[in-house]
PDB file of C-alpha atoms in Angstrom:
ATOM      1  CA  MET A 776     -20.649  18.747 -21.675  1.00 38.00           C
ATOM      2  CA  PRO A 777     -21.370  15.702 -23.689  1.00 41.00           C
ATOM      3  CA  SER A 778     -19.226  12.629 -23.081  1.00 45.00           C
ATOM      4  CA  THR A 779     -16.599  11.827 -25.718  1.00 51.00           C
ATOM      5  CA  GLY A 780     -16.572   8.161 -24.824  1.00 54.00           C
ATOM      6  CA  GLU A 781     -12.991   8.486 -23.743  1.00 59.00           C
ATOM      7  CA  PRO A 782     -11.923   7.256 -20.286  1.00 55.00           C
ATOM      8  CA  THR A 783     -12.008  10.030 -17.731  1.00 69.00           C
ATOM      9  CA  THR A 784      -9.639   8.356 -15.187  1.00 85.00           C
ATOM     10  CA  VAL A 785      -7.177   5.539 -15.240  1.00 87.00           C
ATOM     11  CA  ARG A 786      -9.851   3.365 -13.613  1.00 91.00           C
ATOM     12  CA  ASP A 787     -12.011   3.735 -16.753  1.00 90.00           C
ATOM     13  CA  THR A 788      -9.349   2.532 -19.241  1.00 91.00           C
ATOM     14  CA  PRO A 789      -9.420  -0.899 -20.817  1.00 92.00           C
ATOM     15  CA  GLU A 790      -5.813  -1.456 -19.704  1.00 92.00           C
ATOM     16  CA  TYR A 791      -6.689  -0.840 -16.029  1.00 94.00           C
ATOM     17  CA  GLN A 792      -9.727  -3.107 -16.187  1.00 93.00           C
ATOM     18  CA  GLU A 793      -7.906  -5.877 -17.918  1.00 93.00           C
ATOM     19  CA  ILE A 794      -4.806  -5.865 -15.589  1.00 94.00           C
ATOM     20  CA  GLN A 795      -6.985  -6.366 -12.509  1.00 95.00           C
ATOM     21  CA  ASN A 796      -7.410 -10.056 -13.555  1.00 93.00           C
ATOM     22  CA  ASP A 797      -3.706 -10.595 -14.022  1.00 93.00           C
ATOM     23  CA  GLU A 798      -2.847 -14.051 -12.719  1.00 95.00           C
ATOM     24  CA  LEU A 799       0.533 -13.086 -11.406  1.00 93.00           C
ATOM     25  CA  PHE A 800      -0.918 -10.104  -9.471  1.00 94.00           C
ATOM     26  CA  ARG A 801      -3.646 -12.363  -7.951  1.00 94.00           C
ATOM     27  CA  ALA A 802      -1.039 -15.021  -7.042  1.00 95.00           C
ATOM     28  CA  TRP A 803       1.186 -12.292  -5.523  1.00 93.00           C
ATOM     29  CA  LEU A 804      -1.685 -11.143  -3.274  1.00 95.00           C
ATOM     30  CA  GLN A 805      -2.350 -14.693  -2.088  1.00 94.00           C
ATOM     31  CA  MET A 806       1.325 -15.360  -1.541  1.00 94.00           C
ATOM     32  CA  GLN A 807       1.685 -12.235   0.549  1.00 94.00           C
ATOM     33  CA  GLN A 808      -1.345 -12.993   2.704  1.00 94.00           C
ATOM     34  CA  GLU A 809      -0.024 -16.506   3.357  1.00 92.00           C
ATOM     35  CA  ALA A 810       3.394 -15.075   4.215  1.00 92.00           C
ATOM     36  CA  MET A 811       1.855 -12.718   6.728  1.00 90.00           C
ATOM     37  CA  GLU A 812       0.066 -15.548   8.452  1.00 80.00           C
ATOM     38  CA  ASN A 813       2.919 -17.966   8.337  1.00 82.00           C
ATOM     39  CA  GLU A 814       6.277 -16.215   8.233  1.00 92.00           C
ATOM     40  CA  PHE A 815       6.221 -12.458   8.576  1.00 95.00           C
ATOM     41  CA  VAL A 816       5.454 -12.164  12.284  1.00 93.00           C
ATOM     42  CA  GLU A 817       7.088 -15.356  13.304  1.00 93.00           C
ATOM     43  CA  VAL A 818      10.364 -14.986  11.352  1.00 94.00           C
ATOM     44  CA  ASP A 819      10.696 -11.635   9.555  1.00 94.00           C
ATOM     45  CA  ALA A 820       9.255  -9.083  11.991  1.00 95.00           C
ATOM     46  CA  PRO A 821       8.476 -10.708  15.374  1.00 95.00           C
ATOM     47  CA  GLU A 822       8.191  -7.128  16.737  1.00 95.00           C
ATOM     48  CA  LEU A 823       4.805  -6.978  15.000  1.00 95.00           C
ATOM     49  CA  ALA A 824       3.290  -9.864  16.936  1.00 93.00           C
ATOM     50  CA  GLY A 825      -0.105  -8.680  18.161  1.00 94.00           C
ATOM     51  CA  HIS A 826      -0.043  -5.584  15.982  1.00 96.00           C
ATOM     52  CA  LEU A 827      -0.994  -6.729  12.508  1.00 94.00           C
ATOM     53  CA  TRP A 828      -3.233  -4.430  10.623  1.00 96.00           C
ATOM     54  CA  THR A 829      -3.067  -1.728  13.312  1.00 97.00           C
ATOM     55  CA  ARG A 830      -1.750   1.920  13.554  1.00 98.00           C
ATOM     56  CA  GLU A 831       0.667   0.618  16.218  1.00 98.00           C
ATOM     57  CA  GLY A 832       1.850  -1.971  13.753  1.00 97.00           C
ATOM     58  CA  LEU A 833       2.610   0.752  11.200  1.00 98.00           C
ATOM     59  CA  VAL A 834       4.725   2.670  13.843  1.00 98.00           C
ATOM     60  CA  ILE A 835       6.577  -0.483  14.721  1.00 98.00           C
ATOM     61  CA  ALA A 836       7.103  -1.422  11.030  1.00 98.00           C
ATOM     62  CA  GLU A 837       8.414   2.019  10.128  1.00 98.00           C
ATOM     63  CA  HIS A 838      10.910   1.869  13.005  1.00 98.00           C
ATOM     64  CA  GLU A 839      12.015  -1.542  12.025  1.00 98.00           C
ATOM     65  CA  MET A 840      12.563  -0.620   8.375  1.00 98.00           C
ATOM     66  CA  LEU A 841      14.578   2.435   9.343  1.00 98.00           C
ATOM     67  CA  ARG A 842      16.594   0.442  11.928  1.00 98.00           C
ATOM     68  CA  ARG A 843      17.444  -2.341   9.454  1.00 98.00           C
ATOM     69  CA  HIS A 844      18.244  -0.259   6.387  1.00 98.00           C
ATOM     70  CA  PRO A 845      20.114   2.895   5.674  1.00 98.00           C
ATOM     71  CA  ASN A 846      17.834   3.777   2.761  1.00 98.00           C
ATOM     72  CA  PHE A 847      14.983   2.497   0.582  1.00 98.00           C
ATOM     73  CA  ASP A 848      17.343   1.085  -2.076  1.00 98.00           C
ATOM     74  CA  ASP A 849      19.058  -1.045   0.473  1.00 98.00           C
ATOM     75  CA  MET A 850      15.698  -2.299   1.733  1.00 98.00           C
ATOM     76  CA  VAL A 851      14.519  -3.392  -1.771  1.00 98.00           C
ATOM     77  CA  SER A 852      17.964  -4.688  -2.779  1.00 98.00           C
ATOM     78  CA  GLU A 853      18.035  -8.244  -4.222  1.00 98.00           C
ATOM     79  CA  GLU A 854      19.203  -9.666  -0.880  1.00 98.00           C
ATOM     80  CA  ASN A 855      16.432  -7.964   1.106  1.00 98.00           C
ATOM     81  CA  LEU A 856      13.645  -7.937  -1.408  1.00 97.00           C
ATOM     82  CA  GLU A 857      11.606 -10.815  -0.057  1.00 95.00           C
ATOM     83  CA  VAL A 858      11.166  -9.205   3.372  1.00 97.00           C
ATOM     84  CA  ALA A 859      10.857  -5.733   1.904  1.00 97.00           C
ATOM     85  CA  VAL A 860       7.872  -6.818  -0.136  1.00 96.00           C
ATOM     86  CA  ARG A 861       6.265  -8.208   2.949  1.00 96.00           C
ATOM     87  CA  PHE A 862       6.735  -4.860   4.759  1.00 98.00           C
ATOM     88  CA  ILE A 863       5.233  -3.103   1.647  1.00 97.00           C
ATOM     89  CA  TYR A 864       2.280  -5.462   1.699  1.00 97.00           C
ATOM     90  CA  PHE A 865       1.843  -4.970   5.474  1.00 98.00           C
ATOM     91  CA  VAL A 866       1.572  -1.251   5.041  1.00 98.00           C
ATOM     92  CA  GLY A 867      -0.785  -1.434   2.139  1.00 98.00           C
ATOM     93  CA  GLU A 868      -2.952  -4.142   3.693  1.00 98.00           C
ATOM     94  CA  THR A 869      -3.243  -2.065   6.916  1.00 98.00           C
ATOM     95  CA  PHE A 870      -4.480   0.880   4.865  1.00 98.00           C
ATOM     96  CA  ARG A 871      -6.794  -1.344   2.835  1.00 97.00           C
ATOM     97  CA  ARG A 872      -8.527  -2.800   5.872  1.00 97.00           C
ATOM     98  CA  ALA A 873      -8.957   0.633   7.464  1.00 97.00           C
ATOM     99  CA  LEU A 874     -10.319   2.332   4.302  1.00 96.00           C
ATOM    100  CA  GLU A 875     -12.622  -0.306   2.827  1.00 95.00           C
ATOM    101  CA  GLY A 876     -10.194  -0.543   0.030  1.00 96.00           C
ATOM    102  CA  ILE A 877      -8.987  -3.190  -2.397  1.00 97.00           C
ATOM    103  CA  TRP A 878      -5.629  -4.001  -3.894  1.00 97.00           C
ATOM    104  CA  VAL A 879      -5.388  -3.073  -7.516  1.00 97.00           C
ATOM    105  CA  LEU A 880      -2.639  -3.124 -10.109  1.00 96.00           C
ATOM    106  CA  ARG A 881      -1.957   0.110 -11.963  1.00 95.00           C
ATOM    107  CA  PRO A 882      -0.745  -0.537 -15.522  1.00 93.00           C
ATOM    108  CA  ALA A 883       2.766   0.318 -16.452  1.00 90.00           C
ATOM    109  CA  ASN A 884       3.312   3.899 -17.669  1.00 88.00           C
ATOM    110  CA  PRO A 885       6.607   4.012 -19.432  1.00 88.00           C
ATOM    111  CA  PRO A 886       9.039   5.646 -19.201  1.00 89.00           C
ATOM    112  CA  GLU A 887       7.904   7.046 -15.913  1.00 89.00           C
ATOM    113  CA  ARG A 888       6.840   3.661 -14.436  1.00 88.00           C
ATOM    114  CA  PRO A 889       7.966   0.756 -16.642  1.00 91.00           C
ATOM    115  CA  GLU A 890       6.382  -1.890 -14.416  1.00 92.00           C
ATOM    116  CA  PRO A 891       2.840  -2.190 -13.059  1.00 93.00           C
ATOM    117  CA  LEU A 892       2.356  -0.949  -9.549  1.00 94.00           C
ATOM    118  CA  CYS A 893       0.403  -2.566  -6.662  1.00 95.00           C
ATOM    119  CA  VAL A 894      -1.638   0.065  -4.852  1.00 97.00           C
ATOM    120  CA  ILE A 895      -4.754   0.398  -2.638  1.00 98.00           C
ATOM    121  CA  ASP A 896      -7.943   1.803  -4.107  1.00 97.00           C
ATOM    122  CA  SER A 897     -10.380   3.234  -1.650  1.00 95.00           C
ATOM    123  CA  PRO A 898     -13.980   4.173  -2.698  1.00 94.00           C
ATOM    124  CA  MET A 899     -13.614   7.592  -0.902  1.00 93.00           C
ATOM    125  CA  TRP A 900     -10.460   8.681  -2.727  1.00 88.00           C
ATOM    126  CA  THR A 901      -9.781   9.706  -6.288  1.00 89.00           C
ATOM    127  CA  ALA A 902      -6.032   8.967  -5.865  1.00 92.00           C
ATOM    128  CA  PHE A 903      -4.464   5.580  -5.001  1.00 95.00           C
ATOM    129  CA  HIS A 904      -2.663   4.846  -1.777  1.00 96.00           C
ATOM    130  CA  GLU A 905       0.850   3.720  -2.744  1.00 97.00           C
ATOM    131  CA  PRO A 906       2.553   1.824   0.112  1.00 98.00           C
ATOM    132  CA  THR A 907       5.945   1.924  -1.684  1.00 97.00           C
ATOM    133  CA  HIS A 908       5.720   5.698  -1.937  1.00 97.00           C
ATOM    134  CA  MET A 909       4.899   5.962   1.845  1.00 98.00           C
ATOM    135  CA  ILE A 910       7.943   3.878   2.721  1.00 98.00           C
ATOM    136  CA  GLU A 911      10.135   5.877   0.410  1.00 98.00           C
ATOM    137  CA  LEU A 912       8.904   9.047   2.230  1.00 98.00           C
ATOM    138  CA  ALA A 913       9.704   7.402   5.590  1.00 98.00           C
ATOM    139  CA  PHE A 914      13.254   6.807   4.467  1.00 98.00           C
ATOM    140  CA  ASP A 915      13.662  10.287   3.042  1.00 98.00           C
ATOM    141  CA  ARG A 916      12.479  11.978   6.193  1.00 98.00           C
ATOM    142  CA  ARG A 917      13.556   9.367   8.793  1.00 97.00           C
ATOM    143  CA  THR A 918      11.266  10.753  11.532  1.00 97.00           C
ATOM    144  CA  GLY A 919       9.730   7.371  12.394  1.00 97.00           C
ATOM    145  CA  LYS A 920       6.261   9.035  12.093  1.00 97.00           C
ATOM    146  CA  GLU A 921       5.636   9.414   8.431  1.00 98.00           C
ATOM    147  CA  ILE A 922       3.460   6.397   7.685  1.00 98.00           C
ATOM    148  CA  SER A 923       1.431   6.693  10.917  1.00 98.00           C
ATOM    149  CA  TRP A 924       0.887  10.434  10.245  1.00 98.00           C
ATOM    150  CA  ILE A 925      -0.412   9.617   6.751  1.00 98.00           C
ATOM    151  CA  PHE A 926      -2.562   6.848   8.266  1.00 98.00           C
ATOM    152  CA  ASP A 927      -4.064   9.119  10.890  1.00 98.00           C
ATOM    153  CA  ARG A 928      -5.042  11.768   8.408  1.00 97.00           C
ATOM    154  CA  THR A 929      -6.463   9.187   6.025  1.00 97.00           C
ATOM    155  CA  VAL A 930      -8.535   7.472   8.682  1.00 97.00           C
ATOM    156  CA  LYS A 931      -9.951  10.848   9.768  1.00 97.00           C
ATOM    157  CA  ARG A 932     -10.915  11.554   6.151  1.00 96.00           C
ATOM    158  CA  HIS A 933     -12.472   8.056   5.915  1.00 96.00           C
ATOM    159  CA  GLN A 934     -14.534   8.738   9.106  1.00 97.00           C
ATOM    160  CA  LYS A 935     -15.779  12.022   7.607  1.00 96.00           C
ATOM    161  CA  TRP A 936     -16.564  10.241   4.346  1.00 96.00           C
ATOM    162  CA  VAL A 937     -18.644   7.587   6.226  1.00 97.00           C
ATOM    163  CA  ALA A 938     -20.372  10.236   8.307  1.00 97.00           C
ATOM    164  CA  ALA A 939     -21.299  12.034   5.041  1.00 96.00           C
ATOM    165  CA  GLY A 940     -23.053   8.861   3.810  1.00 97.00           C
ATOM    166  CA  ARG A 941     -20.146   7.550   1.636  1.00 96.00           C
ATOM    167  CA  PRO A 942     -20.649   9.941  -1.226  1.00 95.00           C
ATOM    168  CA  ALA A 943     -19.454   8.818  -4.722  1.00 91.00           C
ATOM    169  CA  ARG A 944     -15.742   9.272  -5.472  1.00 87.00           C
ATOM    170  CA  GLY A 945     -15.036  12.784  -6.708  1.00 74.00           C
ATOM    171  CA  SER A 946     -18.289  14.257  -5.357  1.00 71.00           C
TER     172      SER A 946
END
């Protein structure tokens, strides 16, 4: 079938390509990385000391989020938002590092999603990894195992993808 020249995925759209260079997004990434190194483990979540970017850290983080907050809305309320964003970044960054991924910004999609969304893009996956969605799921189910379960399955898929020679996305 001949190409129509139309984008085939969101990654192919001009809006997606353009928003990746958004200065606020790039500044947010830098700010979160600095917060991880300077404040998150020392002040916000000392339970994570020695467990940054690990599966064990994801288990600890999920338990801490559930212990501290009755629901996701409370976690991301104005008074808790700064630390909540650091937890969200921690989950996303742990996935990013394990999956050869990169942080990307998905353009807004009103009315469904009025604001852009920070997600992880992995070369093995056609979908994006959404840390916020994983955390919402953790609050909905409250098992204490949701994020690590997703991580375990995703890491296994990544290992298979690597073993298969890193085929192109969607192959």
